[in-house]
Structure formats: structure tokens, C-alpha cells
XYZ file of C-alpha atoms in Angstrom:
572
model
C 9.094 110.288 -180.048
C 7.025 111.645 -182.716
C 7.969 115.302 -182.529
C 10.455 117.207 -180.859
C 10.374 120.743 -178.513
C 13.041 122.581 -176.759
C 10.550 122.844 -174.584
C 6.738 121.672 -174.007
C 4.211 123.769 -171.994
C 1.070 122.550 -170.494
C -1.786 124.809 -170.216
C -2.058 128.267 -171.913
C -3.036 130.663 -168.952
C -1.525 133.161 -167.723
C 1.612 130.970 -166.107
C 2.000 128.768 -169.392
C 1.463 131.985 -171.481
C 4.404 133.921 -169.607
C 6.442 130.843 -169.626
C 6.300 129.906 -173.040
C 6.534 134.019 -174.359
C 9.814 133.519 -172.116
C 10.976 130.754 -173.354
C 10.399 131.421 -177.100
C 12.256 134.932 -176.643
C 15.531 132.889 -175.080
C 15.301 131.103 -178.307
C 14.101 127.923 -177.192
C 11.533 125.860 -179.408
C 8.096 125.704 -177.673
C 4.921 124.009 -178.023
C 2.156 124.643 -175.851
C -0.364 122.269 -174.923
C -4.282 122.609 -174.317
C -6.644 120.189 -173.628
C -9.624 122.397 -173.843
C -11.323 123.630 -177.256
C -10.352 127.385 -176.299
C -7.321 128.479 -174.424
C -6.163 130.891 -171.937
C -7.525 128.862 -168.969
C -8.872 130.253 -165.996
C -7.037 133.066 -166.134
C -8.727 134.172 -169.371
C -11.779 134.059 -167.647
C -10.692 135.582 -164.190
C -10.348 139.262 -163.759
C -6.852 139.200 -164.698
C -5.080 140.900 -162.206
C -0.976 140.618 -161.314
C -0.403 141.361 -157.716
C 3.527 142.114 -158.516
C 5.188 144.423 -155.127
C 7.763 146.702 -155.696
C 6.626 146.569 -159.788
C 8.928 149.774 -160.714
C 5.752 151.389 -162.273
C 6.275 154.647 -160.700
C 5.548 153.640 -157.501
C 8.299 153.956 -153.594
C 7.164 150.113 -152.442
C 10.386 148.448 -151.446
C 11.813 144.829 -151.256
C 12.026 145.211 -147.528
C 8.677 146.859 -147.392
C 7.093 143.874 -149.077
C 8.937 141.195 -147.011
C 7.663 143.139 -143.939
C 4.060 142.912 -145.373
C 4.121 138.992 -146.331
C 5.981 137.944 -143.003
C 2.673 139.592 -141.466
C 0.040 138.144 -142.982
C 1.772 134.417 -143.758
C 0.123 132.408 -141.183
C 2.548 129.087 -141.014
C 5.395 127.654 -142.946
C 6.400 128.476 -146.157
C 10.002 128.322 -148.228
C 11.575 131.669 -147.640
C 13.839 131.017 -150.929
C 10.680 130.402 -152.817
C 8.764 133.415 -150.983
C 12.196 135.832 -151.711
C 12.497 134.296 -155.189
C 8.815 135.674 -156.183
C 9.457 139.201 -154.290
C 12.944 138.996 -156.094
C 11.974 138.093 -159.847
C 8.172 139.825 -160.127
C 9.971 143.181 -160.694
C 12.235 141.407 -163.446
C 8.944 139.544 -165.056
C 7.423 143.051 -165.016
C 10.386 144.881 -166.766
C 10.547 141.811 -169.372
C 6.622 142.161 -169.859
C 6.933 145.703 -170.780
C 10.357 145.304 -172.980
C 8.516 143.063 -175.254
C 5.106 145.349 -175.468
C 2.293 144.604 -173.014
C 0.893 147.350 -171.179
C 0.556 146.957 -167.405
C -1.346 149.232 -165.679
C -1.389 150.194 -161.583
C -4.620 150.018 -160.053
C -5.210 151.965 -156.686
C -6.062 148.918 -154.548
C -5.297 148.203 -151.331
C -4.095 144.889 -150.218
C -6.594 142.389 -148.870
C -4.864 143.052 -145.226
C -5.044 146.642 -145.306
C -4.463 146.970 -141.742
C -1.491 144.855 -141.515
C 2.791 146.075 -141.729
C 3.430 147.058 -145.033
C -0.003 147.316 -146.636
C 0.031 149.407 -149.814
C -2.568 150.401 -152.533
C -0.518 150.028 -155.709
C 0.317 146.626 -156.123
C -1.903 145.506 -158.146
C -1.795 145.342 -162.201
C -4.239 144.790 -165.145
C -3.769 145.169 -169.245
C -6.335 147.561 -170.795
C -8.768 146.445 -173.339
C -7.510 144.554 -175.696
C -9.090 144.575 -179.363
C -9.686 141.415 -180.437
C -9.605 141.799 -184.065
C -5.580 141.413 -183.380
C -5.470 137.605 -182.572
C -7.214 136.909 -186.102
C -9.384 133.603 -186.416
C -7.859 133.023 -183.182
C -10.203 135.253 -181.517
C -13.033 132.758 -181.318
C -10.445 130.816 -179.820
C -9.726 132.614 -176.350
C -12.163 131.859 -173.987
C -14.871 134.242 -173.363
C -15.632 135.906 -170.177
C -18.276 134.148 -167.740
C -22.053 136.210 -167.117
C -20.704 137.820 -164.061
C -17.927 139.474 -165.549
C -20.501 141.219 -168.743
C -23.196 143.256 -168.533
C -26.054 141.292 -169.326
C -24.015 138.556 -170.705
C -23.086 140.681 -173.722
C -20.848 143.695 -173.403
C -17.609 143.640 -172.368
C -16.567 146.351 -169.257
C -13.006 147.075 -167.347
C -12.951 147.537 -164.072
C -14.141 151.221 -163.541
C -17.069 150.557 -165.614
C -18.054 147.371 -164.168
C -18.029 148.706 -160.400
C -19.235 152.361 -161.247
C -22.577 150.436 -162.915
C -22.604 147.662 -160.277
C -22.769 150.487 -157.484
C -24.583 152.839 -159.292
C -21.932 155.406 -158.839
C -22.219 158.982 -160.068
C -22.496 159.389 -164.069
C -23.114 155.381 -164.171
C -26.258 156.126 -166.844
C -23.732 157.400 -169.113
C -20.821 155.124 -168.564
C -23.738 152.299 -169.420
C -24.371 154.154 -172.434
C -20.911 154.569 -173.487
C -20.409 150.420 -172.833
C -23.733 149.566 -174.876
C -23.153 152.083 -177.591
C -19.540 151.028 -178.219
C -20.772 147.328 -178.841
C -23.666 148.954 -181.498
C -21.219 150.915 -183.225
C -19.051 148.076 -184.451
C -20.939 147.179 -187.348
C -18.091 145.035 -188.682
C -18.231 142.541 -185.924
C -21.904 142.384 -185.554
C -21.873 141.290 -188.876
C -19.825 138.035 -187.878
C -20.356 137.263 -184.117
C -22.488 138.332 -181.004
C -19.659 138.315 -179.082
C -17.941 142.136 -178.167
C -14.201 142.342 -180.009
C -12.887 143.854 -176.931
C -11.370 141.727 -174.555
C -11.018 143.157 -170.666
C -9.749 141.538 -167.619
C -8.515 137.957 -167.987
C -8.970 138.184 -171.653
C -6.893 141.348 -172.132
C -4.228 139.823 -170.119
C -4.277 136.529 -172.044
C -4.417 137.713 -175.364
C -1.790 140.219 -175.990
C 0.833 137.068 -174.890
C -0.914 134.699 -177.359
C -0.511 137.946 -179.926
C 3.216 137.756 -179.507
C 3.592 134.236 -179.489
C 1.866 134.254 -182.680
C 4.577 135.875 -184.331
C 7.145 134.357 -183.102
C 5.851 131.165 -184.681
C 5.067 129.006 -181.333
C 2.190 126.169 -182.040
C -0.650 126.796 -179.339
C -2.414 123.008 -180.194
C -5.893 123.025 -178.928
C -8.044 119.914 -177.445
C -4.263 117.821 -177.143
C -4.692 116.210 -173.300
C -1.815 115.069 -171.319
C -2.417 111.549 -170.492
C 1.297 110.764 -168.884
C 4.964 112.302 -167.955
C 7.623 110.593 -170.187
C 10.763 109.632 -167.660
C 14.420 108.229 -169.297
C 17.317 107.757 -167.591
C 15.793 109.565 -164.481
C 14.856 112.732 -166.197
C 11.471 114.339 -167.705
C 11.948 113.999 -171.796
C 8.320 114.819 -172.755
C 4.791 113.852 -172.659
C 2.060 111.089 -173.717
C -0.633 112.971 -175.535
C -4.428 112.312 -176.611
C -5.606 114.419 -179.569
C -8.675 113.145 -181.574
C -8.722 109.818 -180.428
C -5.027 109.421 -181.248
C -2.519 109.209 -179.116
C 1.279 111.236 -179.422
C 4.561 111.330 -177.512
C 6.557 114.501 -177.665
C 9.629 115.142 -175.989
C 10.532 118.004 -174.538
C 14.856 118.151 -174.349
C 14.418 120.968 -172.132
C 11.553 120.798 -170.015
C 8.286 120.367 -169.302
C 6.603 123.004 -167.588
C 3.205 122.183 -165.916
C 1.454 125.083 -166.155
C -2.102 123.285 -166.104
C -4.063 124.223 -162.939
C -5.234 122.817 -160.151
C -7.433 120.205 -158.755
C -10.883 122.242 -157.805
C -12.797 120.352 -159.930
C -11.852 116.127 -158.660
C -13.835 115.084 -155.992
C -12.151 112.754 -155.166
C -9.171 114.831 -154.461
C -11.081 117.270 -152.635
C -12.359 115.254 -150.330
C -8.706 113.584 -149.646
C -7.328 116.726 -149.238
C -9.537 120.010 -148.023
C -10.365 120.991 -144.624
C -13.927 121.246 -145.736
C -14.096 119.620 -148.714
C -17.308 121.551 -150.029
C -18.469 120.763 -153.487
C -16.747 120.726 -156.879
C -19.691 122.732 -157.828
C -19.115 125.896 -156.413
C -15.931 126.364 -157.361
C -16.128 129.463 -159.777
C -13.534 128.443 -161.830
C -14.203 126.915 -165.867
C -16.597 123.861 -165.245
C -14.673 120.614 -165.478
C -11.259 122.209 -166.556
C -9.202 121.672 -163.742
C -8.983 118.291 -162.477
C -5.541 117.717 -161.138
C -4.507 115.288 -164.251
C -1.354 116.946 -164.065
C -0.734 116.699 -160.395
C -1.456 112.683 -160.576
C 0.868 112.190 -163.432
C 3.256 114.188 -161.172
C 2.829 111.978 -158.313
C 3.254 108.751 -160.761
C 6.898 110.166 -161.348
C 7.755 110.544 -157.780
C 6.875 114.350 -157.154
C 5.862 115.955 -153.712
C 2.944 118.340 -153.384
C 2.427 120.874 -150.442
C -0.477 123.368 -149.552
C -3.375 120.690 -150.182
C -5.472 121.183 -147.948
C -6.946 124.674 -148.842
C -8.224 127.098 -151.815
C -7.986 130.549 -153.244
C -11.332 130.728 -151.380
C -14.403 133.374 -153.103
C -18.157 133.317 -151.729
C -20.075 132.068 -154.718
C -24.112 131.456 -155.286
C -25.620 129.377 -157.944
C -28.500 129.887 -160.098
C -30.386 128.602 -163.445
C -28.652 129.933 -166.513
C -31.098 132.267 -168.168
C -32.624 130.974 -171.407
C -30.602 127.370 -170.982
C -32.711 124.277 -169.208
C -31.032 122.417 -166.579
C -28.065 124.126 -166.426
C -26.506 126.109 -163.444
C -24.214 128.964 -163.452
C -21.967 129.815 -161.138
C -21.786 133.210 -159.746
C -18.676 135.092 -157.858
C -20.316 137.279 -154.564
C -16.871 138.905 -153.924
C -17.893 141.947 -152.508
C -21.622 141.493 -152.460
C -21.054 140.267 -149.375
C -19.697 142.968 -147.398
C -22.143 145.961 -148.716
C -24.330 148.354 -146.495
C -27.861 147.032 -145.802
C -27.025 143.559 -145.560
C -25.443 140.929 -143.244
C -24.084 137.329 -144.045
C -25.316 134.531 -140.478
C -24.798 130.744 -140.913
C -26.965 128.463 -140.391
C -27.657 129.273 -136.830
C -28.326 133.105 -137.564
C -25.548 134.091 -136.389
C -22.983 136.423 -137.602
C -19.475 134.858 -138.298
C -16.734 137.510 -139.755
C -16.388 140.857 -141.117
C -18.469 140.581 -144.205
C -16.402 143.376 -145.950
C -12.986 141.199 -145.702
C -11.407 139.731 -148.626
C -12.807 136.557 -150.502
C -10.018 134.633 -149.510
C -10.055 135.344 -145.946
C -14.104 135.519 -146.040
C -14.101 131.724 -147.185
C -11.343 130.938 -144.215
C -14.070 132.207 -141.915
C -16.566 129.984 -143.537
C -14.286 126.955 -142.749
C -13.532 128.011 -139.514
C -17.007 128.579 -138.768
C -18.305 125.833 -140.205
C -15.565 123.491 -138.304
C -16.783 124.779 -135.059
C -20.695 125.049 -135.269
C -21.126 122.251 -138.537
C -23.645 125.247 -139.844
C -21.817 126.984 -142.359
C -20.575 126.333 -146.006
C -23.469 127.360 -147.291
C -24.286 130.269 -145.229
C -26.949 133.429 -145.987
C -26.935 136.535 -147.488
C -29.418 138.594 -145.843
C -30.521 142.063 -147.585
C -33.167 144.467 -147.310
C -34.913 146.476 -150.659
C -32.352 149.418 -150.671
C -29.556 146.688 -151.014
C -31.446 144.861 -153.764
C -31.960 148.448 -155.669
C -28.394 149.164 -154.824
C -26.168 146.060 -155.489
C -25.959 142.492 -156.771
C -26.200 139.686 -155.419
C -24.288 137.268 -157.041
C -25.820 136.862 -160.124
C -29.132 138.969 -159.439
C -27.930 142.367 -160.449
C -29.427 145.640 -158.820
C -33.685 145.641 -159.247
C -32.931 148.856 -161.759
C -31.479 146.530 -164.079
C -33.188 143.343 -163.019
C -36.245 143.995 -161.387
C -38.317 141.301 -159.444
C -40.861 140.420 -162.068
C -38.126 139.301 -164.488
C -36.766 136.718 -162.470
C -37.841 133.025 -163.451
C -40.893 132.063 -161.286
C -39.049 128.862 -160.362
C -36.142 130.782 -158.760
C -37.986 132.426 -155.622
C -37.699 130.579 -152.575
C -35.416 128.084 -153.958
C -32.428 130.381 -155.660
C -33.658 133.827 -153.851
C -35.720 134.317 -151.419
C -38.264 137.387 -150.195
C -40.515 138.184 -147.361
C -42.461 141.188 -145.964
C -40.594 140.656 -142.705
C -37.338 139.492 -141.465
C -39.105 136.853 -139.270
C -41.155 135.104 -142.166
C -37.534 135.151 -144.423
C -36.049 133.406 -141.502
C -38.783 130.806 -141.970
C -38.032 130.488 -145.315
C -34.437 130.064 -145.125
C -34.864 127.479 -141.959
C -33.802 129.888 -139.400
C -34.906 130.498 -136.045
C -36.530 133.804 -136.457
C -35.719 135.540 -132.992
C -32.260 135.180 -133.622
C -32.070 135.963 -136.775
C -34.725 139.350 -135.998
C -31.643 140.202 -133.085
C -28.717 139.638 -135.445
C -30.088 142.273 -137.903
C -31.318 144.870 -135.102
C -27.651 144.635 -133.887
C -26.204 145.311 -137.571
C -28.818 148.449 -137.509
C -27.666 149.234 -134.200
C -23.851 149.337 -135.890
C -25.278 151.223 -138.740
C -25.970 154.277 -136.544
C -22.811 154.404 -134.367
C -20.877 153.339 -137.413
C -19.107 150.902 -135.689
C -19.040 147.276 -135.701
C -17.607 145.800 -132.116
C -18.014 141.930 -132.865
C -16.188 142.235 -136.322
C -14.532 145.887 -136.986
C -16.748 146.077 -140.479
C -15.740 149.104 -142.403
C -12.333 149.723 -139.966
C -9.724 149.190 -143.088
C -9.274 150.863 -146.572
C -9.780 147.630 -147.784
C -12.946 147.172 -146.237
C -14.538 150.761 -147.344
C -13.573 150.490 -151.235
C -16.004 148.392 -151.452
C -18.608 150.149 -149.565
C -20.966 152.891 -150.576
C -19.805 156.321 -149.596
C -23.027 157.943 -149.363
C -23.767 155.577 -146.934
C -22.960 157.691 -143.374
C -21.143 157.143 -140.853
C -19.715 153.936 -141.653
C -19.834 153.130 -146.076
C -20.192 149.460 -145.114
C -22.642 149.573 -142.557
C -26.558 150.834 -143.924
C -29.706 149.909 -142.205
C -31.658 146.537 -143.089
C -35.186 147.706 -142.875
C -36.811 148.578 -145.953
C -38.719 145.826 -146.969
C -39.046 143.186 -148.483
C -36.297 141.280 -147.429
C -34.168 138.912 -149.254
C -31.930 136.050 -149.346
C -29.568 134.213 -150.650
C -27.545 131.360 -149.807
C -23.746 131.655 -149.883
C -21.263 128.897 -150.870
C -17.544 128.037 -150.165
C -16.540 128.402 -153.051
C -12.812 129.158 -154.920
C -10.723 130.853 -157.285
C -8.979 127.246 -157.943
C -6.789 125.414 -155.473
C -3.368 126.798 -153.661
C -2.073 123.234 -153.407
C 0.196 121.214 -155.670
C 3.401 120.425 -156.527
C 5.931 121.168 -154.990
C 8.330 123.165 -156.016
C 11.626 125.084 -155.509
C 12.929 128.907 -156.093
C 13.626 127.823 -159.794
C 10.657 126.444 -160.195
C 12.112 122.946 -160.346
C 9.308 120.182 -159.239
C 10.922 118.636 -156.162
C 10.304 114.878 -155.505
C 9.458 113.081 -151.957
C 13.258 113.780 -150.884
C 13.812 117.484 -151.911
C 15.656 116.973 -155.174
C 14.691 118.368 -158.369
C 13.218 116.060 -160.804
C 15.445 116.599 -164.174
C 13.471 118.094 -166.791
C 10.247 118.877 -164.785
C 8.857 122.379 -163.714
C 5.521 123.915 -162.794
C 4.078 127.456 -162.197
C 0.393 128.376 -161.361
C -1.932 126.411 -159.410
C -0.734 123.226 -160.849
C 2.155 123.857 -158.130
C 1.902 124.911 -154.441
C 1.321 128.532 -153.681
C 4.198 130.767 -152.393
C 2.399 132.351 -149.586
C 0.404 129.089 -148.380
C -2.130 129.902 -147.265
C -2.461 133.728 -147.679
C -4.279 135.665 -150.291
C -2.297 139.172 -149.866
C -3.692 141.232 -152.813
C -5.729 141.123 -155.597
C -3.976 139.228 -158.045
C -2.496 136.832 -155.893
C -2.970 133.891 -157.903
C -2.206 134.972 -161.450
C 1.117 137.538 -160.216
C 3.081 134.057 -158.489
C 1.807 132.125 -162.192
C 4.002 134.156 -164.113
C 6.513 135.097 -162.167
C 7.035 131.026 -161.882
C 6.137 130.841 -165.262
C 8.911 133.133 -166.536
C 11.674 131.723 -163.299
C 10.559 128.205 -165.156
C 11.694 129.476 -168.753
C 15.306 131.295 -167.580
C 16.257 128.378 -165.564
C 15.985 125.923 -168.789
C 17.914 128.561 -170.401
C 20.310 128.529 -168.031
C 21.054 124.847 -167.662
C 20.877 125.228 -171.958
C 23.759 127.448 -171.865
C 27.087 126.368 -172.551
C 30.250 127.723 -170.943
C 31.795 128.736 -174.190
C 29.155 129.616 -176.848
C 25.776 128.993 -175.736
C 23.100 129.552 -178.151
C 21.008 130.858 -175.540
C 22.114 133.787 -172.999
C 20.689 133.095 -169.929
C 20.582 136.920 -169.617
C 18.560 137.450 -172.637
């Protein structure tokens, strides 16, 4: 071996950060590997959310309120230790996460199955802006945020800003002054980058860990690709890696932790694996990042894998990337798709699930739909001109701020499409207009009762945080019938994949047989999600990541201890 780690993680997002910040606290040696040219992963680009229950942050939520919640909404088999393990240690991750100085911060949203046992509103986290100026030269290092998560690709906004300007909410002229005028004023980075030196979301999430490892001296080595798991005498020791053309080993005594993502972006795997495979192309995630290397090399050394056969599922549209030939960009249509004045049909013209649902459950729908008629995945965003002045969709932001005339010529009726009448869009789209004519007087029918009988749109909290509350009597139910009318078509698309290896409550990788493979651990979507195939808050992905993450790092301190003298305390 060339070099030699305590312990070697693989992948620096949000479950490789938290492991290695774990591990390097325990006093454990730790070298993180990336093999992208900027780190932090998906989850530096994601919106950086923690969905942690029962956090401590001021909050009543319970263990047994939780548990009640989860047993709800978990629709087949999962591990209860590895379910009660992540309820158990989140709380713990939190308190640890806090001791060592990152902010976490409650947001007020309700769970994605608000009308469920044991729903709450508070269990999601986030950092606050981050200023980037702290990570060094390492700040054009972190990956930057996609389009869809800046205001006009260029200035950086948290949450409240981002959906008060997305929904023109009250005092939104201002708050879009305040975001543009904060960029302006910072002469001393204009000077050196177009890029905004606050970080939000993902980035904000991602950076204040990197920040800390930093100082305690752990090696973060960029563009160094895992070609191969090192086995000896039945145990992980380290890794075969590609840097530059050359190739390394380094052994890890401790561990490995696999911390590298998931598979969205092979294929191949996809279409072993996924109900409906879809297309590596929609998936929202970084393009090409995650292609399951990790989980093959897994697989060469005997491991299991579980949850394959699905995704942390997110409506998504494509379109041309402004001012870039040839190239597409993938946009997130999250809650786009459950606004007032709209209605998503698939391919048929028909109306398929409560538009104003979560992503996750949303892109179920899509499957489920699509398994029983063949016409969904894509399916249609239909909207009328008080929607398009209103809201985005996907990556066509409200007409105030991107009117009409400015998009490309080349885009309508291939990327968007418009009509004077909701007949002539369904001829357009390659729908049959009578039904499609009947499915939209039925959502305007809806509009005025304010209720929805074939889907119970706008019933939950969930459902009407996302709405428009000047819209009466139902926020997520307006009239479609100022014209012209739009389109646009909707893909399956994903968050990453909630399949992969398997592992136990410790994190441990489990082989074919149920035993842990010495030396080898995994957190993130590089292993198989907790909850299966549930999505039960925002921050579902990236909460399990680190709790896993930091389980990963205390267990190799705890088979590290000694009974007389350790040099690391397990308890640390």
C-alpha cells in the first residue's frame, strides 16, 4: 500500500462529510476521496435539507410519536433495527452537529404525508447562509448550485426568498431587491469571480463541514476515482485508486465508508433494476456523477443490495441551457406541479393523482400510472396565463420575470407549448382534445366548490403550503381559463436512487448471507434507504446520509477501542 488512513471515505456529500467530521473528531486519521473536480456531491447541489424527528431543537416530537408516523406511511418491509437505529441516533448526530459549531435551523414544514399518524411540521432542518470567503481557495472548489436553485442563474437565495419571489408573495419586489443588491454590494468578490460568496441550501450545509475538516487537517483529494475494494484475509483494507492517469492503493485499517451515491445515472443498471426504468436523463441529480461504481465494486466483494427497484422520485422538465448550444438542463418541477390554474393528465388526458402531493409520491403515481395505461412518464403540465404570470414551470420562471418574447424561438412547441384554446394545445401536445377540454372544465368545476372528489387536491397542510392563498376557496385549486394556454411535458425524474447496499443498524455492509463484511460501511444513497420506499419529509435523503454517516464513524471507533486504554473513546 502506498499510503495509509485510519480510515478512507468515499464521496464528500453530506453522508461522507458527516462521516469523516466524525471520524476525524474520534481521532481517527481520514482521507476523503472524490472523483469529481469539485466536491460536496449532490448534496451540495440539492436544497440541503435534514429531515431529523424528535431533533431536540425546541420542539415536543417524541420517539414514539415518530415510530407511529413511519409505521404509517412505510408501505412494505424494511429492518426495524435499521429504521429504530436512524430514529434512535438522528437526535445524537444533531446534538454532535451543534457541539462542534454548525447551525441547524427548524423549518415549519409539514411532512410529505400530512394527513397520516404522527405528521408534524418541524422536522425538517437547513444551515443558514454560509459565507464563502471562509473555505479560502477552496471556495471555487464546492460545487455551485444548479439554474433552478438561483435567480437568474446568478444570485444566491434561502428558502424564504426563493419561494416568496417564485410565488410572488407580498413584499417579493423588495426581497428581490435585497437578493440583487447584496450580490452588487460585494465589490471584493466581483472583483475575482461572477459567482455570489454566499452559499445557501446544499452549499451551506456542505461547506461549514468541509470548514471544520479543514482545520482539523483531513486531506479532501479531488478528481481521485475508486476503481476497486481492496479484500485481505476476508476483510476491507483499502482501495485501488485512479488519479491523473496513475493509479494508487490506500488502505484504510479501519474502514472504508462508501459514502459515494447512487446509481441514477447507469443505464444499464436502471434498466436491470427500476420498475420503470425512465431515462438517465431526467434524473435531476449532477450529470454523470453517480453511476453506481461503488455499488459494483461492492457486489465484486460479495455485498447484498436491497431497495433497487425505485428512486427518490421529483417531476423534472428539460430545456436548452440559455446561452450554451446543444446542451440541456435539467429542471426540478417540485411544486410547480400542484399550483392553482393548472392540472397535470398523461398521455390520454386524463388526470392521474393529486398534483399538490409530494415529489416522491407524485413520481410513484407516474409509475403506477404509467404501469397501468403505458401513457405516462412523460406526462403534461397544463396551465392557463394567470399560472404562467404567477409561477414557474420548471425552468420557465413567472412571465414578470421571463416574459414570452424572451424565450428562444426554437423552444415553443417543442420545450413549451401555447395555444389560444385548450383544444388546439391538445393538438399540439397529441391529445385528444374533447377529453382533454372535459378534464380541465372538471378542475374549474373543483375550483369553485373548492373541492377535488377524484384526488382530495388541497385537503392536507402539506398540500396548501404550496398553494396560493389568495386563491379562494381551495389555495390549490384556481380556474384554467385565461388564455393562452400552455404546456409542458413532465418527466419521471429523481432525487438519486433509494437502492443499494445493504446494510445493517451500524452501518456495516452486509454480504449475500447477512454478515458484515469486515472493514466495509456505507451511508447515503450508495446504501439502501431506511424507509424503502417512503419519502416522509423533506430531507429524507440527506437526514438518513448522515445519521449513517456519523453511526459509520462511532462504530469504527468502537471496534478501535481497546478494553484497557483505547486511544479512541467510543463515547467521544
Amino acid at each position: 500500500m502506498n499510503e495509509t488512513y485510519d480510515v478512507v471515505v468515499v464521496g464528500s456529500g453530506a453522508a461522507g462529510m458527516a462521516a469523516a467530521l466524525r471520524a476525524s473528531c474520534l481521532g481517527m486519521s481520514v482521507l476523503i476521496l472524490e472523483k469529481a473536480h469539485k466536491f460536496g456531491g449532490t448534496s451540495a447541489t440539492s436544497g440541503g435539507v435534514l429531515w431529523i424527528p424528535n431533533h431536540g431543537l425546541g420542539t415536543d416530537d417524541s420517539r414514539e410519536e415518530t415510530l407511529r408516523y413511519l409505521n404509517a406511511v412505510i408501505e412494505g418491509d424494511v429492518r426495524r433495527d435499521r429504521l429504530e437505529s436512524f430514529v434512535d441516533q438522528g437526535p445524537e448526530m444533531v446534538a454532535f452537529l451543534r457541539s462542534v459549531g454548525i447551525d441547524l435551523q427548524v423549518m415549519p414544514w409539514s411532512d410529505y404525508f400530512a394527513e397520516y399518524p404522527g405528521a408534524r411540521a418541524d422536522r425538517s432542518l437547513v444551515c443558514p447562509m454560509y459565507d464563502g470567503r471562509r473555505l479560502e481557495e477552496e471556495f471555487h472548489l464546492i460545487r455551485e448550485q444548479f439554474t433552478r436553485f438561483k435567480l437568474l442563474n446568478r444570485y444566491t437565495m434561502d428558502f424564504n426568498e426563493a419561494f416568496g419571489i417564485a410565488a410572488k408573495a407580498p413584499g417579493w419586489i423588495a426581497t428581490l431587491a435585497r437578493v440583487v443588491g447584496r450580490y452588487w454590494k460585494d465589490w471584493g468578490t466581483r472583483r475575482v469571480t461572477r459567482r455570489d460568496r454566499l452559499l445557501s441550501l446544499g452549499g451551506a450545509l456542505i461547506a461549514p463541514m468541509r470548514e471544520l475538516l479543514r482545520k482539523r487537517g483531513v486531506e479532501l483529494r479531488l478528481g481521485a476515482a475508486v476503481k476497486k475494494l481492496l479484500m485481505e484475509d476476508g476483510r476491507v483494507c483499502g482501495v485501488e485508486v485512479e488519479r491523473l492517469g496513475h493509479t494508487r492503493l490506500i488502505r484504510a485499517s479501519r474502514g472504508v465508508v462508501v459514502c459515494a451515491g447512487g446509481f441514477e445515472w447507469n443505464q444499464a443498471l436502471r434498466d436491470r433494476y427500476f420498475t420503470v426504468a425512465g431515462d438517465r436523463r431526467w434524473s435531476s441529480t449532477p450529470e454523470e456523477a453517480n453511476r453506481g461504481e461503488l455499488l459494483l465494486a461492492g457486489l465484486e466483494v460479495g455485498a447484498d443490495v436491497e431497495f433497487m427497484e425505485n428512486g427518490w422520485w421529483v417531476p423534472t422538465m428539460s430545456r436548452p441551457m440559455p446561452g450554451v448550444s446543444n446542451f440541456h438542463e435539467i429542471h426540478q418541477a417540485t411544486f410547480d406541479v400542484g399550483r392553482p390554474h393548472s392540472v397535470c393528465v398523461n398521455r390520454e388526458g386524463d388526470r392521474f393523482v393529486n398534483e399538490a402531493c409530494g415529489y416522491d409520491r407524485f413520481g410513484n403515481a407516474m409509475i403506477q400510472d404509467h404501469l397501468k395505461t403505458g401513457k405516462n412518464a412523460p406526462c403534461w403540465l397544463v396551465f392557463d396565463a394567470t399560472f404562467r404570470r404567477k409561477f414557474p414551470a420548471g425552468g420557465y420562471m413567472p412571465s414578470p420575470i421571463m416574459p414570452d418574447r424572451s424565450i428562444g424561438l426554437g423552444e415553443w412547441d417543442h420545450y413549451i407549448y401555447k395555444a389560444p384554446t385548450v383544444a388546439e394545445l391538445a393538438v399540439k401536445i397529441g391529445l385528444e382534445p374533447a377529453r382533454l377540454e372535459s378534464t380541465v372544465q372538471r378542475m374549474n368545476e373543483y375550483a369553485r366548490s373548492g373541492v377535488d372528489p377524484e384526488f382530495g387536491r388541497g385537503n392536507t397542510d402539506y398540500d396548501r403550503t404550496f398553494g396560493d392563498a389568495r386563491v379562494k376557496p381551495n389555495p390549490c385549486l384556481g380556474h384554467i381559463g385565461l388564455p393562452p394556454f400552455y404546456a409542458v411535458a413532465i418527466d419521471l425524474g429523481d432525487l438519486g436512487t433509494k437502492g443499494g447496499l445493504k446494510v445493517d443498524d451500524r452501518a456495516r455492509v452486509l454480504d449475500t448471507q447477512g454478515r458484515p463484511i469486515p472493514g466495509l460501511y456505507a451511508a447515503g444513497n450508495a446504501s439502501g434507504s431506511p424507509f424503502g420506499n417512503a419519502y416522509p419529509g423533506a430531507g429524507g435523503t440527506i437526514g438518513p446520509a448522515m445519521v449513517f454517516g456519523y453511526v459509520a464513524a462511532n462504530e469504527m471507533a468502537r471496534a478501535l477501542a481497546a478494553p484497557s486504554g483505547s486511544r479512541v473513546a467510543a463515547s467521544a
